[in-house]
PDB file of C-alpha atoms in Angstrom:
ATOM      1  CA  GLY A 549     203.732 -17.935 -98.122  1.00 53.00           C
ATOM      2  CA  ALA A 550     206.021 -15.941 -95.903  1.00 83.00           C
ATOM      3  CA  GLY A 551     207.057 -13.531 -98.622  1.00 94.00           C
ATOM      4  CA  VAL A 552     206.505 -12.620-102.247  1.00 97.00           C
ATOM      5  CA  SER A 553     207.741 -15.423-104.463  1.00 97.00           C
ATOM      6  CA  GLN A 554     208.791 -14.907-108.087  1.00 98.00           C
ATOM      7  CA  THR A 555     209.639 -17.540-110.667  1.00 98.00           C
ATOM      8  CA  PRO A 556     211.801 -18.049-112.560  1.00 98.00           C
ATOM      9  CA  SER A 557     214.621 -16.197-110.855  1.00 97.00           C
ATOM     10  CA  ASN A 558     216.497 -16.109-114.155  1.00 97.00           C
ATOM     11  CA  LYS A 559     215.238 -16.454-117.694  1.00 98.00           C
ATOM     12  CA  VAL A 560     217.321 -16.333-120.857  1.00 98.00           C
ATOM     13  CA  THR A 561     215.432 -16.262-124.103  1.00 98.00           C
ATOM     14  CA  GLU A 562     215.942 -15.396-127.730  1.00 97.00           C
ATOM     15  CA  LYS A 563     214.635 -12.336-129.475  1.00 97.00           C
ATOM     16  CA  GLY A 564     211.084 -12.880-130.682  1.00 97.00           C
ATOM     17  CA  LYS A 565     210.152 -15.536-128.127  1.00 98.00           C
ATOM     18  CA  TYR A 566     207.262 -15.442-125.650  1.00 98.00           C
ATOM     19  CA  VAL A 567     207.964 -15.239-121.916  1.00 98.00           C
ATOM     20  CA  GLU A 568     205.860 -15.643-118.788  1.00 98.00           C
ATOM     21  CA  LEU A 569     206.951 -14.463-115.362  1.00 98.00           C
ATOM     22  CA  ARG A 570     205.049 -15.546-112.268  1.00 98.00           C
ATOM     23  CA  CYS A 571     204.426 -13.796-108.961  1.00 98.00           C
ATOM     24  CA  ASP A 572     202.928 -15.349-105.845  1.00 98.00           C
ATOM     25  CA  PRO A 573     202.110 -12.531-103.392  1.00 97.00           C
ATOM     26  CA  ILE A 574     201.910 -12.614 -99.633  1.00 96.00           C
ATOM     27  CA  SER A 575     198.745 -14.419 -98.582  1.00 94.00           C
ATOM     28  CA  GLY A 576     195.894 -11.986 -98.035  1.00 90.00           C
ATOM     29  CA  HIS A 577     197.477  -9.084 -99.921  1.00 92.00           C
ATOM     30  CA  THR A 578     194.854  -7.685-102.246  1.00 90.00           C
ATOM     31  CA  ALA A 579     197.129  -5.287-104.109  1.00 91.00           C
ATOM     32  CA  LEU A 580     199.822  -6.576-106.485  1.00 95.00           C
ATOM     33  CA  TYR A 581     202.324  -4.549-108.491  1.00 95.00           C
ATOM     34  CA  TRP A 582     204.786  -5.225-111.278  1.00 97.00           C
ATOM     35  CA  TYR A 583     207.873  -3.075-111.723  1.00 97.00           C
ATOM     36  CA  ARG A 584     210.785  -3.268-114.148  1.00 97.00           C
ATOM     37  CA  GLN A 585     214.321  -2.369-113.120  1.00 97.00           C
ATOM     38  CA  SER A 586     217.112  -1.817-115.605  1.00 95.00           C
ATOM     39  CA  LEU A 587     220.734  -1.954-114.517  1.00 92.00           C
ATOM     40  CA  GLY A 588     221.689   1.017-112.380  1.00 90.00           C
ATOM     41  CA  GLN A 589     218.162   2.439-112.396  1.00 93.00           C
ATOM     42  CA  GLY A 590     215.269   2.605-109.975  1.00 94.00           C
ATOM     43  CA  PRO A 591     212.209   0.397-110.396  1.00 95.00           C
ATOM     44  CA  GLU A 592     209.784   1.591-113.068  1.00 95.00           C
ATOM     45  CA  PHE A 593     206.064   1.019-112.517  1.00 93.00           C
ATOM     46  CA  LEU A 594     204.316  -1.290-114.988  1.00 95.00           C
ATOM     47  CA  ILE A 595     200.909  -2.326-113.642  1.00 95.00           C
ATOM     48  CA  TYR A 596     198.894  -2.559-110.445  1.00 92.00           C
ATOM     49  CA  PHE A 597     196.081  -4.967-109.535  1.00 93.00           C
ATOM     50  CA  GLN A 598     193.362  -4.595-106.942  1.00 90.00           C
ATOM     51  CA  GLY A 599     192.069  -8.119-106.616  1.00 89.00           C
ATOM     52  CA  THR A 600     191.563  -9.605-110.065  1.00 91.00           C
ATOM     53  CA  GLY A 601     191.349  -6.377-112.020  1.00 89.00           C
ATOM     54  CA  ALA A 602     194.107  -4.141-113.309  1.00 89.00           C
ATOM     55  CA  ALA A 603     193.476  -0.835-111.531  1.00 86.00           C
ATOM     56  CA  ASP A 604     196.311   0.943-113.351  1.00 89.00           C
ATOM     57  CA  ASP A 605     198.207  -0.402-116.361  1.00 91.00           C
ATOM     58  CA  SER A 606     199.608   2.940-117.442  1.00 89.00           C
ATOM     59  CA  GLY A 607     203.207   1.759-117.106  1.00 92.00           C
ATOM     60  CA  LEU A 608     203.037  -1.096-119.604  1.00 95.00           C
ATOM     61  CA  PRO A 609     205.384   0.053-122.399  1.00 95.00           C
ATOM     62  CA  ASN A 610     203.423  -1.377-125.330  1.00 94.00           C
ATOM     63  CA  ASP A 611     200.923  -4.048-126.309  1.00 95.00           C
ATOM     64  CA  ARG A 612     203.543  -6.786-126.197  1.00 97.00           C
ATOM     65  CA  PHE A 613     203.228  -6.648-122.415  1.00 98.00           C
ATOM     66  CA  PHE A 614     200.209  -8.075-120.625  1.00 97.00           C
ATOM     67  CA  ALA A 615     199.516  -9.203-117.070  1.00 97.00           C
ATOM     68  CA  VAL A 616     196.747 -11.235-115.487  1.00 97.00           C
ATOM     69  CA  ARG A 617     195.622 -12.145-112.009  1.00 96.00           C
ATOM     70  CA  PRO A 618     192.614 -14.388-112.630  1.00 94.00           C
ATOM     71  CA  GLU A 619     191.887 -15.467-109.051  1.00 93.00           C
ATOM     72  CA  GLY A 620     193.136 -12.419-107.210  1.00 90.00           C
ATOM     73  CA  SER A 621     196.269 -14.110-105.945  1.00 94.00           C
ATOM     74  CA  VAL A 622     199.002 -15.322-108.322  1.00 97.00           C
ATOM     75  CA  SER A 623     199.831 -12.998-111.203  1.00 98.00           C
ATOM     76  CA  THR A 624     201.575 -13.679-114.508  1.00 98.00           C
ATOM     77  CA  LEU A 625     203.376 -11.055-116.557  1.00 98.00           C
ATOM     78  CA  LYS A 626     203.419 -12.030-120.222  1.00 98.00           C
ATOM     79  CA  ILE A 627     205.777 -10.604-122.808  1.00 98.00           C
ATOM     80  CA  GLN A 628     205.268 -11.405-126.477  1.00 98.00           C
ATOM     81  CA  ARG A 629     207.844 -11.122-129.251  1.00 98.00           C
ATOM     82  CA  THR A 630     210.595 -10.246-126.810  1.00 98.00           C
ATOM     83  CA  GLU A 631     213.170  -7.644-127.782  1.00 97.00           C
ATOM     84  CA  ARG A 632     216.680  -7.102-126.448  1.00 97.00           C
ATOM     85  CA  GLY A 633     215.471  -3.909-124.780  1.00 96.00           C
ATOM     86  CA  ASP A 634     213.136  -5.964-122.604  1.00 97.00           C
ATOM     87  CA  SER A 635     216.151  -7.300-120.721  1.00 98.00           C
ATOM     88  CA  ALA A 636     215.775  -6.206-117.093  1.00 97.00           C
ATOM     89  CA  VAL A 637     214.823  -7.443-113.645  1.00 98.00           C
ATOM     90  CA  TYR A 638     211.066  -7.692-113.267  1.00 98.00           C
ATOM     91  CA  LEU A 639     210.002  -7.084-109.692  1.00 98.00           C
ATOM     92  CA  CYS A 640     206.699  -8.006-108.141  1.00 98.00           C
ATOM     93  CA  ALA A 641     205.345  -6.475-104.945  1.00 96.00           C
ATOM     94  CA  SER A 642     202.209  -6.864-102.870  1.00 94.00           C
ATOM     95  CA  SER A 643     200.435  -4.961-100.145  1.00 91.00           C
ATOM     96  CA  LEU A 644     197.226  -4.701 -98.207  1.00 86.00           C
ATOM     97  CA  LEU A 645     194.621  -2.105 -99.133  1.00 77.00           C
ATOM     98  CA  PRO A 646     193.472   0.665 -96.788  1.00 67.00           C
ATOM     99  CA  PRO A 647     192.624   0.843 -93.986  1.00 64.00           C
ATOM    100  CA  GLN A 648     194.919  -2.086 -93.217  1.00 65.00           C
ATOM    101  CA  ASN A 649     197.572  -0.806 -95.578  1.00 70.00           C
ATOM    102  CA  THR A 650     200.559   0.744 -93.833  1.00 75.00           C
ATOM    103  CA  GLY A 651     201.845   2.203 -97.080  1.00 79.00           C
ATOM    104  CA  GLU A 652     204.765  -0.107 -97.681  1.00 88.00           C
ATOM    105  CA  LEU A 653     205.161  -2.560-100.513  1.00 91.00           C
ATOM    106  CA  PHE A 654     206.647  -6.013 -99.990  1.00 94.00           C
ATOM    107  CA  PHE A 655     208.905  -6.997-102.873  1.00 96.00           C
ATOM    108  CA  GLY A 656     209.985 -10.311-104.241  1.00 97.00           C
ATOM    109  CA  GLU A 657     213.552 -11.051-105.303  1.00 96.00           C
ATOM    110  CA  GLY A 658     212.742 -10.434-108.946  1.00 97.00           C
ATOM    111  CA  SER A 659     212.980 -12.340-112.211  1.00 98.00           C
ATOM    112  CA  ARG A 660     216.016 -11.434-114.282  1.00 98.00           C
ATOM    113  CA  LEU A 661     215.141 -11.581-117.976  1.00 98.00           C
ATOM    114  CA  THR A 662     217.879 -11.636-120.600  1.00 98.00           C
ATOM    115  CA  VAL A 663     216.882 -11.452-124.246  1.00 98.00           C
ATOM    116  CA  LEU A 664     219.679 -12.498-126.603  1.00 96.00           C
TER     117      LEU A 664
ATOM    118  CA  SER B   4     209.168   8.310-115.761  1.00 46.00           C
ATOM    119  CA  GLN B   5     211.153   8.806-112.587  1.00 51.00           C
ATOM    120  CA  GLN B   6     209.693  11.312-110.147  1.00 63.00           C
ATOM    121  CA  GLY B   7     212.592  11.386-107.738  1.00 70.00           C
ATOM    122  CA  GLU B   8     216.107  12.608-108.246  1.00 83.00           C
ATOM    123  CA  GLU B   9     218.586  11.307-105.741  1.00 88.00           C
ATOM    124  CA  ASP B  10     221.825  12.832-104.716  1.00 88.00           C
ATOM    125  CA  PRO B  11     224.525  11.705-104.629  1.00 94.00           C
ATOM    126  CA  GLN B  12     224.354   8.844-107.132  1.00 93.00           C
ATOM    127  CA  ALA B  13     227.147   7.128-105.220  1.00 95.00           C
ATOM    128  CA  LEU B  14     228.580   7.596-101.746  1.00 96.00           C
ATOM    129  CA  SER B  15     231.572   5.890-100.141  1.00 97.00           C
ATOM    130  CA  ILE B  16     232.362   6.421 -96.449  1.00 96.00           C
ATOM    131  CA  GLN B  17     234.224   4.756 -93.604  1.00 97.00           C
ATOM    132  CA  GLU B  18     232.483   2.502 -91.139  1.00 97.00           C
ATOM    133  CA  GLY B  19     231.218   4.488 -88.168  1.00 97.00           C
ATOM    134  CA  GLU B  20     230.619   7.668 -90.150  1.00 97.00           C
ATOM    135  CA  ASN B  21     227.159   9.028 -90.907  1.00 97.00           C
ATOM    136  CA  ALA B  22     225.695   8.758 -94.409  1.00 97.00           C
ATOM    137  CA  THR B  23     223.261  11.301 -95.813  1.00 97.00           C
ATOM    138  CA  MET B  24     221.271  10.809 -99.002  1.00 97.00           C
ATOM    139  CA  ASN B  25     218.907  13.317-100.557  1.00 96.00           C
ATOM    140  CA  CYS B  26     215.835  12.990-102.719  1.00 95.00           C
ATOM    141  CA  SER B  27     213.933  15.654-104.638  1.00 95.00           C
ATOM    142  CA  TYR B  28     210.594  15.182-106.329  1.00 92.00           C
ATOM    143  CA  LYS B  29     208.366  17.155-108.651  1.00 89.00           C
ATOM    144  CA  THR B  30     204.689  16.795-107.764  1.00 85.00           C
ATOM    145  CA  SER B  31     202.639  16.823-104.572  1.00 85.00           C
ATOM    146  CA  ILE B  32     202.739  13.609-102.599  1.00 87.00           C
ATOM    147  CA  ASN B  33     200.743  11.678-100.065  1.00 87.00           C
ATOM    148  CA  ASN B  34     203.836  10.114 -98.530  1.00 89.00           C
ATOM    149  CA  LEU B  35     207.491   9.407 -99.256  1.00 92.00           C
ATOM    150  CA  GLN B  36     209.218   6.125 -98.537  1.00 94.00           C
ATOM    151  CA  TRP B  37     212.796   4.902 -98.475  1.00 96.00           C
ATOM    152  CA  TYR B  38     213.769   1.419 -99.614  1.00 97.00           C
ATOM    153  CA  ARG B  39     217.021  -0.479 -99.511  1.00 97.00           C
ATOM    154  CA  GLN B  40     218.250  -2.965-102.110  1.00 97.00           C
ATOM    155  CA  ASN B  41     221.213  -5.256-101.688  1.00 95.00           C
ATOM    156  CA  SER B  42     222.936  -6.240-104.906  1.00 92.00           C
ATOM    157  CA  GLY B  43     220.861  -8.721-106.877  1.00 88.00           C
ATOM    158  CA  ARG B  44     218.040  -8.741-104.341  1.00 91.00           C
ATOM    159  CA  GLY B  45     214.564  -7.271-103.963  1.00 92.00           C
ATOM    160  CA  LEU B  46     213.734  -4.003-102.256  1.00 96.00           C
ATOM    161  CA  VAL B  47     213.133  -3.781 -98.528  1.00 96.00           C
ATOM    162  CA  HIS B  48     211.028  -1.024 -96.997  1.00 95.00           C
ATOM    163  CA  LEU B  49     212.889   1.106 -94.461  1.00 96.00           C
ATOM    164  CA  ILE B  50     210.679   3.995 -93.434  1.00 95.00           C
ATOM    165  CA  LEU B  51     207.644   6.004 -94.516  1.00 93.00           C
ATOM    166  CA  ILE B  52     207.034   9.694 -93.828  1.00 94.00           C
ATOM    167  CA  ARG B  53     203.673  11.302 -94.529  1.00 91.00           C
ATOM    168  CA  SER B  54     203.254  14.672 -96.176  1.00 90.00           C
ATOM    169  CA  ASN B  55     202.180  16.285 -92.870  1.00 92.00           C
ATOM    170  CA  GLU B  56     205.279  15.023 -91.031  1.00 95.00           C
ATOM    171  CA  ARG B  57     208.646  16.744 -91.007  1.00 97.00           C
ATOM    172  CA  GLU B  58     210.918  14.198 -89.368  1.00 97.00           C
ATOM    173  CA  LYS B  59     210.831  10.550 -88.467  1.00 97.00           C
ATOM    174  CA  HIS B  60     213.237   8.162 -86.738  1.00 96.00           C
ATOM    175  CA  SER B  61     213.674   4.421 -86.850  1.00 95.00           C
ATOM    176  CA  GLY B  62     216.704   2.969 -85.112  1.00 96.00           C
ATOM    177  CA  ARG B  63     219.791   4.437 -86.810  1.00 97.00           C
ATOM    178  CA  LEU B  64     217.660   6.004 -89.557  1.00 97.00           C
ATOM    179  CA  ARG B  65     216.439   9.576 -89.595  1.00 98.00           C
ATOM    180  CA  VAL B  66     214.256  10.890 -92.391  1.00 98.00           C
ATOM    181  CA  THR B  67     213.265  14.491 -92.984  1.00 98.00           C
ATOM    182  CA  LEU B  68     210.696  15.871 -95.385  1.00 97.00           C
ATOM    183  CA  ASP B  69     210.394  19.449 -96.647  1.00 97.00           C
ATOM    184  CA  THR B  70     207.273  19.677 -98.780  1.00 94.00           C
ATOM    185  CA  SER B  71     207.911  23.333 -99.598  1.00 95.00           C
ATOM    186  CA  LYS B  72     211.201  22.342-101.255  1.00 95.00           C
ATOM    187  CA  LYS B  73     209.863  18.986-102.419  1.00 94.00           C
ATOM    188  CA  SER B  74     212.821  17.217-100.890  1.00 96.00           C
ATOM    189  CA  SER B  75     213.680  14.534 -98.370  1.00 97.00           C
ATOM    190  CA  SER B  76     216.845  13.256 -96.759  1.00 98.00           C
ATOM    191  CA  LEU B  77     217.815   9.927 -95.256  1.00 98.00           C
ATOM    192  CA  LEU B  78     220.496   9.882 -92.585  1.00 98.00           C
ATOM    193  CA  ILE B  79     222.107   6.639 -91.474  1.00 98.00           C
ATOM    194  CA  THR B  80     224.093   7.135 -88.293  1.00 97.00           C
ATOM    195  CA  ALA B  81     227.077   5.076 -87.156  1.00 97.00           C
ATOM    196  CA  SER B  82     227.257   3.221 -90.472  1.00 97.00           C
ATOM    197  CA  ARG B  83     228.207  -0.444 -90.657  1.00 97.00           C
ATOM    198  CA  ALA B  84     229.654  -2.512 -93.488  1.00 96.00           C
ATOM    199  CA  ALA B  85     226.286  -4.288 -93.691  1.00 96.00           C
ATOM    200  CA  ASP B  86     224.643  -0.987 -94.671  1.00 97.00           C
ATOM    201  CA  THR B  87     226.324  -1.240 -98.072  1.00 97.00           C
ATOM    202  CA  ALA B  88     223.433  -1.257-100.559  1.00 97.00           C
ATOM    203  CA  SER B  89     221.469   0.963-102.919  1.00 97.00           C
ATOM    204  CA  TYR B  90     218.893   3.255-101.332  1.00 97.00           C
ATOM    205  CA  PHE B  91     215.821   4.482-103.188  1.00 96.00           C
ATOM    206  CA  CYS B  92     213.263   7.097-102.343  1.00 95.00           C
ATOM    207  CA  ALA B  93     209.742   6.487-103.583  1.00 94.00           C
ATOM    208  CA  THR B  94     206.764   8.805-103.654  1.00 92.00           C
ATOM    209  CA  ALA B  95     203.115   7.879-103.427  1.00 86.00           C
ATOM    210  CA  LEU B  96     201.217  10.259-105.673  1.00 77.00           C
ATOM    211  CA  ILE B  97     197.674   9.197-104.861  1.00 61.00           C
ATOM    212  CA  GLN B  98     195.962   8.486-101.584  1.00 56.00           C
ATOM    213  CA  GLY B  99     194.954   4.929-100.795  1.00 46.00           C
ATOM    214  CA  ALA B 100     196.658   2.054-102.557  1.00 46.00           C
ATOM    215  CA  GLN B 101     200.276   2.784-103.205  1.00 62.00           C
ATOM    216  CA  LYS B 102     201.474   3.279-106.721  1.00 78.00           C
ATOM    217  CA  LEU B 103     205.026   4.238-105.868  1.00 88.00           C
ATOM    218  CA  VAL B 104     207.300   6.182-108.184  1.00 89.00           C
ATOM    219  CA  PHE B 105     210.965   5.487-107.484  1.00 93.00           C
ATOM    220  CA  GLY B 106     214.051   7.602-107.838  1.00 92.00           C
ATOM    221  CA  GLN B 107     217.262   6.412-109.464  1.00 93.00           C
ATOM    222  CA  GLY B 108     218.889   5.539-106.154  1.00 95.00           C
ATOM    223  CA  THR B 109     222.069   6.210-104.223  1.00 96.00           C
ATOM    224  CA  ARG B 110     224.675   3.483-104.136  1.00 96.00           C
ATOM    225  CA  LEU B 111     226.200   3.497-100.653  1.00 97.00           C
ATOM    226  CA  THR B 112     229.477   1.736 -99.880  1.00 97.00           C
ATOM    227  CA  ILE B 113     230.691   1.436 -96.296  1.00 97.00           C
ATOM    228  CA  ASN B 114     234.400   0.698 -96.078  1.00 95.00           C
ATOM    229  CA  PRO B 115     235.503  -1.344 -93.063  1.00 90.00           C
TER     230      PRO B 115
END
């Protein structure tokens, strides 16, 4: 596609439920990133994929959070047993890898998650 | 954790004036980038400056980098109402693929 696509754009769920957020990166972008942004804050790194594998998952807050990218394109961020503190905008970004990489990340519009 | 500290947290100026935002960071970087975010939208890349560069221009944007002070500034000249947005600096801590660490942002309001 022309840009990074994220679905759903908005998700309201109840505490304790399971949630999946999807990211479709720019075609041909090998690197994919998930960030979380709370209100009034900057994006916080969660996880980064090179192809199908998670190259760096050091930002995942706990084992309730998991992300996959089985075919090296679309990625799904999965949150189990959601808590109210998980409420945030989840941003996905993609980029090329060096030497084609210019350094910039291309972001989607985000998925706003509200846990009641 | 946030690597960058941005200053000011909020800035309100009149259309036509220049806007300056500052960013300080803690550890050595490969490059520093500035992004813009309109309310409720994703982030858009504005400009990237590498650690061996001191100044860079792009249209009405001017970015400086002082690695000895671990700081950067973004200047927007001749501001327009459409420049109203939040601006974030982001540092790339490792070479190669970009794991960016973002600051808390400056909320810029341009009054017509």
